[in-house]
PDB file of C-alpha atoms in Angstrom:
ATOM      1  CA  MET A   1       8.020 130.684 148.680  1.00 49.00           C
ATOM      2  CA  THR A   2       9.193 127.218 149.708  1.00 52.00           C
ATOM      3  CA  SER A   3      10.356 126.254 153.177  1.00 56.00           C
ATOM      4  CA  PRO A   4      13.842 124.822 153.877  1.00 55.00           C
ATOM      5  CA  GLY A   5      12.226 121.532 154.874  1.00 55.00           C
ATOM      6  CA  THR A   6      10.490 121.239 151.525  1.00 63.00           C
ATOM      7  CA  ASP A   7      13.766 121.910 149.677  1.00 59.00           C
ATOM      8  CA  ALA A   8      15.537 119.253 151.752  1.00 58.00           C
ATOM      9  CA  ASP A   9      12.788 116.725 151.026  1.00 61.00           C
ATOM     10  CA  ALA A  10      12.959 117.507 147.318  1.00 60.00           C
ATOM     11  CA  GLU A  11      16.749 117.084 147.301  1.00 64.00           C
ATOM     12  CA  GLY A  12      16.408 113.796 149.184  1.00 62.00           C
ATOM     13  CA  LEU A  13      13.831 112.525 146.722  1.00 63.00           C
ATOM     14  CA  ALA A  14      16.018 113.582 143.798  1.00 69.00           C
ATOM     15  CA  GLY A  15      18.955 111.747 145.360  1.00 67.00           C
ATOM     16  CA  TRP A  16      16.914 108.562 145.750  1.00 80.00           C
ATOM     17  CA  LEU A  17      15.693 108.801 142.170  1.00 81.00           C
ATOM     18  CA  ALA A  18      19.262 109.263 140.957  1.00 81.00           C
ATOM     19  CA  HIS A  19      20.338 106.144 142.889  1.00 80.00           C
ATOM     20  CA  LEU A  20      17.437 104.157 141.451  1.00 87.00           C
ATOM     21  CA  VAL A  21      18.294 105.266 137.921  1.00 88.00           C
ATOM     22  CA  GLU A  22      21.922 104.278 138.432  1.00 89.00           C
ATOM     23  CA  LEU A  23      20.875 100.931 139.940  1.00 89.00           C
ATOM     24  CA  ARG A  24      18.691 100.221 136.936  1.00 92.00           C
ATOM     25  CA  ALA A  25      21.548 101.082 134.590  1.00 92.00           C
ATOM     26  CA  ARG A  26      23.940  98.781 136.492  1.00 92.00           C
ATOM     27  CA  LEU A  27      21.402  95.938 136.462  1.00 94.00           C
ATOM     28  CA  LEU A  28      20.772  96.360 132.748  1.00 96.00           C
ATOM     29  CA  ARG A  29      24.511  96.237 132.031  1.00 95.00           C
ATOM     30  CA  GLY A  30      24.868  93.078 134.090  1.00 94.00           C
ATOM     31  CA  VAL A  31      21.902  91.412 132.378  1.00 96.00           C
ATOM     32  CA  LEU A  32      23.241  92.483 128.984  1.00 97.00           C
ATOM     33  CA  ALA A  33      26.614  90.901 129.779  1.00 96.00           C
ATOM     34  CA  VAL A  34      24.911  87.605 130.687  1.00 96.00           C
ATOM     35  CA  ILE A  35      22.805  87.709 127.512  1.00 97.00           C
ATOM     36  CA  VAL A  36      25.856  88.371 125.321  1.00 98.00           C
ATOM     37  CA  VAL A  37      27.814  85.491 126.866  1.00 97.00           C
ATOM     38  CA  PHE A  38      24.763  83.211 126.691  1.00 97.00           C
ATOM     39  CA  ALA A  39      24.288  84.027 122.990  1.00 97.00           C
ATOM     40  CA  ALA A  40      27.976  83.369 122.324  1.00 97.00           C
ATOM     41  CA  LEU A  41      27.743  79.961 124.051  1.00 97.00           C
ATOM     42  CA  LEU A  42      24.481  78.854 122.409  1.00 96.00           C
ATOM     43  CA  PRO A  43      26.171  77.125 119.433  1.00 96.00           C
ATOM     44  CA  PHE A  44      28.171  75.021 121.881  1.00 96.00           C
ATOM     45  CA  THR A  45      25.389  73.796 124.207  1.00 95.00           C
ATOM     46  CA  ARG A  46      25.880  70.116 123.316  1.00 93.00           C
ATOM     47  CA  GLU A  47      29.651  70.363 123.657  1.00 95.00           C
ATOM     48  CA  LEU A  48      29.275  72.063 127.041  1.00 96.00           C
ATOM     49  CA  TYR A  49      27.099  69.282 128.404  1.00 95.00           C
ATOM     50  CA  THR A  50      29.376  66.596 126.975  1.00 93.00           C
ATOM     51  CA  GLN A  51      32.288  68.268 128.731  1.00 94.00           C
ATOM     52  CA  LEU A  52      30.321  68.517 131.979  1.00 95.00           C
ATOM     53  CA  ALA A  53      29.399  64.828 131.784  1.00 92.00           C
ATOM     54  CA  GLU A  54      33.016  63.758 131.251  1.00 92.00           C
ATOM     55  CA  PRO A  55      33.747  62.888 134.929  1.00 92.00           C
ATOM     56  CA  LEU A  56      30.755  60.529 135.015  1.00 90.00           C
ATOM     57  CA  LEU A  57      31.257  59.137 131.514  1.00 87.00           C
ATOM     58  CA  ALA A  58      34.873  58.329 132.339  1.00 87.00           C
ATOM     59  CA  ALA A  59      33.802  56.415 135.444  1.00 84.00           C
ATOM     60  CA  LEU A  60      30.795  54.560 133.963  1.00 81.00           C
ATOM     61  CA  PRO A  61      32.868  51.623 132.628  1.00 72.00           C
ATOM     62  CA  LEU A  62      33.842  50.946 136.262  1.00 60.00           C
ATOM     63  CA  ALA A  63      30.245  50.013 137.135  1.00 57.00           C
ATOM     64  CA  PRO A  64      29.910  46.201 137.376  1.00 56.00           C
ATOM     65  CA  SER A  65      26.894  46.154 135.038  1.00 56.00           C
ATOM     66  CA  GLY A  66      27.917  49.108 132.909  1.00 58.00           C
ATOM     67  CA  GLY A  67      25.780  52.210 132.583  1.00 67.00           C
ATOM     68  CA  GLN A  68      24.686  55.140 130.509  1.00 80.00           C
ATOM     69  CA  MET A  69      23.093  58.553 130.814  1.00 88.00           C
ATOM     70  CA  VAL A  70      19.409  58.896 129.973  1.00 91.00           C
ATOM     71  CA  ALA A  71      16.859  61.655 129.508  1.00 92.00           C
ATOM     72  CA  ILE A  72      13.606  60.841 131.335  1.00 90.00           C
ATOM     73  CA  ASP A  73      11.831  64.057 130.349  1.00 91.00           C
ATOM     74  CA  PRO A  74      11.187  64.302 126.561  1.00 91.00           C
ATOM     75  CA  LEU A  75      12.234  67.971 126.655  1.00 93.00           C
ATOM     76  CA  ALA A  76      15.384  67.308 128.702  1.00 93.00           C
ATOM     77  CA  PRO A  77      17.736  66.948 125.693  1.00 93.00           C
ATOM     78  CA  LEU A  78      16.846  70.557 124.836  1.00 93.00           C
ATOM     79  CA  THR A  79      16.226  72.219 128.199  1.00 95.00           C
ATOM     80  CA  VAL A  80      19.071  70.709 130.241  1.00 96.00           C
ATOM     81  CA  PRO A  81      21.910  71.842 127.928  1.00 96.00           C
ATOM     82  CA  LEU A  82      20.258  75.272 127.702  1.00 96.00           C
ATOM     83  CA  ARG A  83      20.124  75.464 131.501  1.00 96.00           C
ATOM     84  CA  LEU A  84      23.801  74.506 131.670  1.00 97.00           C
ATOM     85  CA  THR A  85      24.592  77.213 129.104  1.00 97.00           C
ATOM     86  CA  LEU A  86      22.821  79.774 131.283  1.00 97.00           C
ATOM     87  CA  TYR A  87      24.827  78.621 134.329  1.00 96.00           C
ATOM     88  CA  ALA A  88      28.037  78.913 132.316  1.00 96.00           C
ATOM     89  CA  ALA A  89      27.058  82.398 131.122  1.00 97.00           C
ATOM     90  CA  LEU A  90      26.438  83.511 134.704  1.00 95.00           C
ATOM     91  CA  LEU A  91      29.776  82.056 135.779  1.00 94.00           C
ATOM     92  CA  ILE A  92      31.711  83.704 132.955  1.00 95.00           C
ATOM     93  CA  ALA A  93      29.922  87.039 133.352  1.00 95.00           C
ATOM     94  CA  MET A  94      30.390  87.061 137.128  1.00 93.00           C
ATOM     95  CA  PRO A  95      33.298  89.562 137.048  1.00 92.00           C
ATOM     96  CA  VAL A  96      31.106  92.006 135.092  1.00 93.00           C
ATOM     97  CA  LEU A  97      28.197  91.506 137.514  1.00 92.00           C
ATOM     98  CA  LEU A  98      30.434  92.055 140.530  1.00 89.00           C
ATOM     99  CA  TYR A  99      32.037  95.109 138.934  1.00 89.00           C
ATOM    100  CA  GLN A 100      28.601  96.644 138.389  1.00 91.00           C
ATOM    101  CA  ALA A 101      27.719  95.994 142.030  1.00 88.00           C
ATOM    102  CA  TRP A 102      31.068  97.441 143.120  1.00 86.00           C
ATOM    103  CA  ALA A 103      30.654 100.536 140.928  1.00 85.00           C
ATOM    104  CA  PHE A 104      27.246 101.148 142.515  1.00 84.00           C
ATOM    105  CA  VAL A 105      28.386 100.968 146.164  1.00 82.00           C
ATOM    106  CA  ALA A 106      31.948 102.312 145.796  1.00 81.00           C
ATOM    107  CA  PRO A 107      31.036 106.046 145.909  1.00 80.00           C
ATOM    108  CA  GLY A 108      29.649 105.556 149.421  1.00 75.00           C
ATOM    109  CA  LEU A 109      32.797 103.927 150.802  1.00 73.00           C
ATOM    110  CA  TYR A 110      35.757 105.551 152.521  1.00 75.00           C
ATOM    111  CA  ARG A 111      39.193 105.359 150.932  1.00 79.00           C
ATOM    112  CA  HIS A 112      40.514 102.707 153.346  1.00 73.00           C
ATOM    113  CA  GLU A 113      37.350 100.646 152.814  1.00 72.00           C
ATOM    114  CA  LYS A 114      37.893 100.744 149.046  1.00 79.00           C
ATOM    115  CA  ARG A 115      41.524  99.752 149.519  1.00 83.00           C
ATOM    116  CA  LEU A 116      40.466  96.588 151.378  1.00 83.00           C
ATOM    117  CA  ALA A 117      37.291  95.821 149.433  1.00 84.00           C
ATOM    118  CA  VAL A 118      38.944  95.469 146.026  1.00 85.00           C
ATOM    119  CA  PRO A 119      41.460  92.743 147.043  1.00 89.00           C
ATOM    120  CA  LEU A 120      38.741  90.942 149.002  1.00 89.00           C
ATOM    121  CA  LEU A 121      36.402  90.985 146.006  1.00 89.00           C
ATOM    122  CA  VAL A 122      39.089  89.772 143.608  1.00 91.00           C
ATOM    123  CA  SER A 123      40.191  87.067 146.049  1.00 93.00           C
ATOM    124  CA  ALA A 124      36.620  85.863 146.577  1.00 92.00           C
ATOM    125  CA  VAL A 125      35.983  85.580 142.836  1.00 92.00           C
ATOM    126  CA  GLY A 126      39.311  83.855 142.201  1.00 94.00           C
ATOM    127  CA  LEU A 127      38.751  81.355 145.013  1.00 95.00           C
ATOM    128  CA  PHE A 128      35.239  80.696 143.738  1.00 94.00           C
ATOM    129  CA  TYR A 129      36.608  79.766 140.303  1.00 96.00           C
ATOM    130  CA  ILE A 130      39.347  77.647 141.881  1.00 96.00           C
ATOM    131  CA  GLY A 131      36.699  75.810 143.905  1.00 95.00           C
ATOM    132  CA  PHE A 132      34.749  75.071 140.730  1.00 94.00           C
ATOM    133  CA  ALA A 133      37.878  73.779 139.001  1.00 95.00           C
ATOM    134  CA  PHE A 134      38.773  71.657 142.035  1.00 96.00           C
ATOM    135  CA  ALA A 135      35.310  70.080 142.018  1.00 94.00           C
ATOM    136  CA  TYR A 136      35.358  69.304 138.289  1.00 95.00           C
ATOM    137  CA  PHE A 137      38.938  68.120 137.784  1.00 95.00           C
ATOM    138  CA  LEU A 138      39.677  66.410 141.114  1.00 94.00           C
ATOM    139  CA  LEU A 139      36.715  65.829 143.398  1.00 94.00           C
ATOM    140  CA  LEU A 140      34.005  64.632 140.989  1.00 94.00           C
ATOM    141  CA  PRO A 141      36.145  61.956 139.261  1.00 92.00           C
ATOM    142  CA  VAL A 142      37.067  60.458 142.648  1.00 91.00           C
ATOM    143  CA  MET A 143      33.462  60.621 143.863  1.00 90.00           C
ATOM    144  CA  PHE A 144      32.058  58.917 140.762  1.00 90.00           C
ATOM    145  CA  LYS A 145      34.678  56.166 140.835  1.00 87.00           C
ATOM    146  CA  PHE A 146      33.754  55.457 144.442  1.00 86.00           C
ATOM    147  CA  LEU A 147      29.983  55.583 143.868  1.00 84.00           C
ATOM    148  CA  LEU A 148      30.027  53.452 140.717  1.00 82.00           C
ATOM    149  CA  GLY A 149      32.453  51.019 142.310  1.00 79.00           C
ATOM    150  CA  MET A 150      29.862  50.423 145.035  1.00 81.00           C
ATOM    151  CA  ASN A 151      27.141  49.639 142.483  1.00 78.00           C
ATOM    152  CA  PRO A 152      25.755  46.087 143.057  1.00 78.00           C
ATOM    153  CA  ASP A 153      26.089  43.448 140.352  1.00 76.00           C
ATOM    154  CA  GLY A 154      23.107  43.265 138.056  1.00 76.00           C
ATOM    155  CA  VAL A 155      22.146  46.910 138.590  1.00 76.00           C
ATOM    156  CA  ALA A 156      22.665  49.120 135.539  1.00 79.00           C
ATOM    157  CA  VAL A 157      23.519  52.759 136.210  1.00 81.00           C
ATOM    158  CA  MET A 158      21.152  55.035 134.272  1.00 86.00           C
ATOM    159  CA  THR A 159      21.706  58.625 135.360  1.00 89.00           C
ATOM    160  CA  ASP A 160      19.210  61.242 134.214  1.00 93.00           C
ATOM    161  CA  ILE A 161      20.954  64.172 132.532  1.00 94.00           C
ATOM    162  CA  GLY A 162      18.879  66.742 134.437  1.00 95.00           C
ATOM    163  CA  ARG A 163      19.584  65.212 137.834  1.00 95.00           C
ATOM    164  CA  TYR A 164      23.249  64.911 136.940  1.00 95.00           C
ATOM    165  CA  LEU A 165      23.394  68.631 136.137  1.00 95.00           C
ATOM    166  CA  ASP A 166      21.706  69.467 139.448  1.00 95.00           C
ATOM    167  CA  PHE A 167      24.112  67.201 141.361  1.00 94.00           C
ATOM    168  CA  VAL A 168      27.227  68.656 139.745  1.00 95.00           C
ATOM    169  CA  ALA A 169      25.933  72.220 140.164  1.00 94.00           C
ATOM    170  CA  VAL A 170      25.367  71.667 143.902  1.00 93.00           C
ATOM    171  CA  ILE A 171      28.796  70.079 144.406  1.00 94.00           C
ATOM    172  CA  ALA A 172      30.570  72.794 142.390  1.00 94.00           C
ATOM    173  CA  LEU A 173      28.715  75.573 144.209  1.00 93.00           C
ATOM    174  CA  ALA A 174      29.500  73.982 147.572  1.00 93.00           C
ATOM    175  CA  CYS A 175      33.197  73.792 146.671  1.00 95.00           C
ATOM    176  CA  GLY A 176      33.202  77.378 145.431  1.00 94.00           C
ATOM    177  CA  LEU A 177      31.709  78.535 148.731  1.00 94.00           C
ATOM    178  CA  ALA A 178      33.959  76.255 150.802  1.00 94.00           C
ATOM    179  CA  PHE A 179      37.022  77.828 149.210  1.00 95.00           C
ATOM    180  CA  GLN A 180      35.950  81.190 150.664  1.00 94.00           C
ATOM    181  CA  VAL A 181      37.457  80.158 154.022  1.00 96.00           C
ATOM    182  CA  PRO A 182      40.376  82.663 153.947  1.00 95.00           C
ATOM    183  CA  VAL A 183      38.055  85.504 152.946  1.00 94.00           C
ATOM    184  CA  ALA A 184      35.690  84.639 155.812  1.00 94.00           C
ATOM    185  CA  VAL A 185      38.585  84.473 158.292  1.00 95.00           C
ATOM    186  CA  PHE A 186      39.952  87.804 157.106  1.00 93.00           C
ATOM    187  CA  ILE A 187      36.541  89.496 157.342  1.00 91.00           C
ATOM    188  CA  LEU A 188      36.018  88.211 160.899  1.00 92.00           C
ATOM    189  CA  VAL A 189      39.309  89.797 161.954  1.00 92.00           C
ATOM    190  CA  LEU A 190      38.652  92.927 159.891  1.00 89.00           C
ATOM    191  CA  LEU A 191      35.344  93.495 161.693  1.00 87.00           C
ATOM    192  CA  GLY A 192      37.036  92.990 165.031  1.00 89.00           C
ATOM    193  CA  TRP A 193      34.821  90.068 166.056  1.00 92.00           C
ATOM    194  CA  VAL A 194      37.858  87.844 166.736  1.00 94.00           C
ATOM    195  CA  SER A 195      41.625  88.177 166.596  1.00 94.00           C
ATOM    196  CA  ALA A 196      44.100  86.146 164.585  1.00 94.00           C
ATOM    197  CA  ALA A 197      45.492  84.767 167.847  1.00 94.00           C
ATOM    198  CA  GLN A 198      42.032  83.538 168.880  1.00 95.00           C
ATOM    199  CA  LEU A 199      41.500  81.869 165.521  1.00 95.00           C
ATOM    200  CA  ALA A 200      44.922  80.234 165.717  1.00 95.00           C
ATOM    201  CA  HIS A 201      44.116  78.987 169.234  1.00 95.00           C
ATOM    202  CA  ALA A 202      40.820  77.543 167.916  1.00 95.00           C
ATOM    203  CA  ARG A 203      42.545  75.782 165.016  1.00 95.00           C
ATOM    204  CA  GLY A 204      41.630  72.338 166.331  1.00 95.00           C
ATOM    205  CA  TYR A 205      37.924  73.185 166.468  1.00 96.00           C
ATOM    206  CA  ALA A 206      38.160  74.730 162.995  1.00 96.00           C
ATOM    207  CA  ILE A 207      39.694  71.533 161.584  1.00 96.00           C
ATOM    208  CA  ILE A 208      36.896  69.451 163.098  1.00 96.00           C
ATOM    209  CA  ALA A 209      34.301  71.812 161.592  1.00 96.00           C
ATOM    210  CA  ILE A 210      36.065  71.645 158.217  1.00 96.00           C
ATOM    211  CA  PHE A 211      36.000  67.840 158.195  1.00 95.00           C
ATOM    212  CA  LEU A 212      32.306  67.899 159.102  1.00 94.00           C
ATOM    213  CA  VAL A 213      31.615  70.237 156.172  1.00 92.00           C
ATOM    214  CA  ALA A 214      33.712  68.025 153.879  1.00 93.00           C
ATOM    215  CA  MET A 215      31.733  64.987 155.032  1.00 91.00           C
ATOM    216  CA  LEU A 216      28.474  66.757 154.169  1.00 90.00           C
ATOM    217  CA  ILE A 217      29.706  67.823 150.722  1.00 87.00           C
ATOM    218  CA  THR A 218      31.194  64.472 149.711  1.00 86.00           C
ATOM    219  CA  PRO A 219      29.402  61.076 149.589  1.00 79.00           C
ATOM    220  CA  GLY A 220      31.174  59.972 152.765  1.00 68.00           C
ATOM    221  CA  ASP A 221      34.119  57.977 151.442  1.00 75.00           C
ATOM    222  CA  GLY A 222      37.387  58.756 153.153  1.00 83.00           C
ATOM    223  CA  ILE A 223      39.325  59.739 150.032  1.00 88.00           C
ATOM    224  CA  SER A 224      37.041  62.461 148.685  1.00 89.00           C
ATOM    225  CA  MET A 225      36.376  63.755 152.217  1.00 91.00           C
ATOM    226  CA  VAL A 226      40.097  64.178 152.878  1.00 93.00           C
ATOM    227  CA  MET A 227      40.551  65.683 149.403  1.00 93.00           C
ATOM    228  CA  MET A 228      37.928  68.297 150.283  1.00 94.00           C
ATOM    229  CA  ALA A 229      39.143  68.959 153.834  1.00 95.00           C
ATOM    230  CA  ILE A 230      42.877  69.411 153.167  1.00 96.00           C
ATOM    231  CA  PRO A 231      42.531  72.455 150.839  1.00 96.00           C
ATOM    232  CA  MET A 232      40.084  74.042 153.290  1.00 96.00           C
ATOM    233  CA  CYS A 233      42.550  73.562 156.161  1.00 97.00           C
ATOM    234  CA  LEU A 234      45.330  75.107 154.085  1.00 97.00           C
ATOM    235  CA  LEU A 235      43.071  78.001 153.125  1.00 96.00           C
ATOM    236  CA  TYR A 236      42.287  78.526 156.819  1.00 97.00           C
ATOM    237  CA  GLU A 237      46.004  78.995 157.410  1.00 96.00           C
ATOM    238  CA  VAL A 238      46.176  81.420 154.485  1.00 96.00           C
ATOM    239  CA  GLY A 239      43.392  83.424 156.113  1.00 95.00           C
ATOM    240  CA  LEU A 240      45.344  83.486 159.399  1.00 96.00           C
ATOM    241  CA  VAL A 241      48.457  84.793 157.630  1.00 95.00           C
ATOM    242  CA  ALA A 242      46.455  87.560 155.924  1.00 94.00           C
ATOM    243  CA  SER A 243      44.750  88.406 159.239  1.00 94.00           C
ATOM    244  CA  ARG A 244      48.088  88.727 161.044  1.00 94.00           C
ATOM    245  CA  MET A 245      49.313  91.058 158.300  1.00 92.00           C
ATOM    246  CA  LEU A 246      46.148  93.144 158.766  1.00 90.00           C
ATOM    247  CA  GLU A 247      46.698  93.371 162.525  1.00 91.00           C
ATOM    248  CA  ARG A 248      50.352  94.373 162.084  1.00 91.00           C
ATOM    249  CA  SER A 249      49.276  97.075 159.650  1.00 87.00           C
ATOM    250  CA  ARG A 250      46.720  98.343 162.155  1.00 84.00           C
ATOM    251  CA  ARG A 251      49.270  98.450 164.972  1.00 85.00           C
ATOM    252  CA  ALA A 252      51.757 100.311 162.789  1.00 84.00           C
ATOM    253  CA  ARG A 253      49.070 102.824 161.772  1.00 80.00           C
ATOM    254  CA  ASP A 254      47.992 103.328 165.373  1.00 76.00           C
ATOM    255  CA  ALA A 255      51.596 103.799 166.491  1.00 77.00           C
ATOM    256  CA  SER A 256      52.181 106.319 163.732  1.00 76.00           C
ATOM    257  CA  ALA A 257      49.019 108.207 164.685  1.00 70.00           C
ATOM    258  CA  GLY A 258      50.111 108.198 168.342  1.00 66.00           C
ATOM    259  CA  ARG A 259      53.495 109.701 167.519  1.00 65.00           C
ATOM    260  CA  SER A 260      51.879 112.440 165.456  1.00 60.00           C
TER     261      SER A 260
END
């Protein structure tokens, strides 16, 4: 005859094992999605890197002594495009990865938490992609024109393809994270740490902080710094608008609960 405590321990252990099995299944699905996308992109590794190098290649003729891209490591012509393909596969498969994470944690959330989490997740992913696009199509061309324009006469620009990939990946990731400003503002208000009125009152400090972040991301020229800071300032205002809507919804819900 088993004791109630033993039954409870067995049920708890079974629950943990069930969660671990589900976690493994979710991880395997996410990894499988990345592998499938990676395999689909493999025939286009050279084209992907050529496309990634376009902002620099377009600006190289501006260098006083010209320039070209080089591969210092003998294996770089093979490994660097493959690494870029893996990055691209992760980026493309991100919605699947996030869905698997969401499907794992969603059963433990309340209904109102699910109602807020889904738009936040979609917004974060969308803003992340927009940040990547902003970096590639707008910010990087301006940065490279500035940097190559400052190149001294007699100095040939010879950028290693591996270092170029690392540089672009860092800039793109920084822009993707910087574009999360409205999500961060909304979460701060959602958690009750600050109010929308307090954030609006601190707008001046926020703008200074945004310009400091933009200065750290960009090479320091005024044009690219302003290009980076202006969208972040606008996104801060978007976060304030969403936060005010959240507070109005809370007040209406509280008033309705008070009347009932």
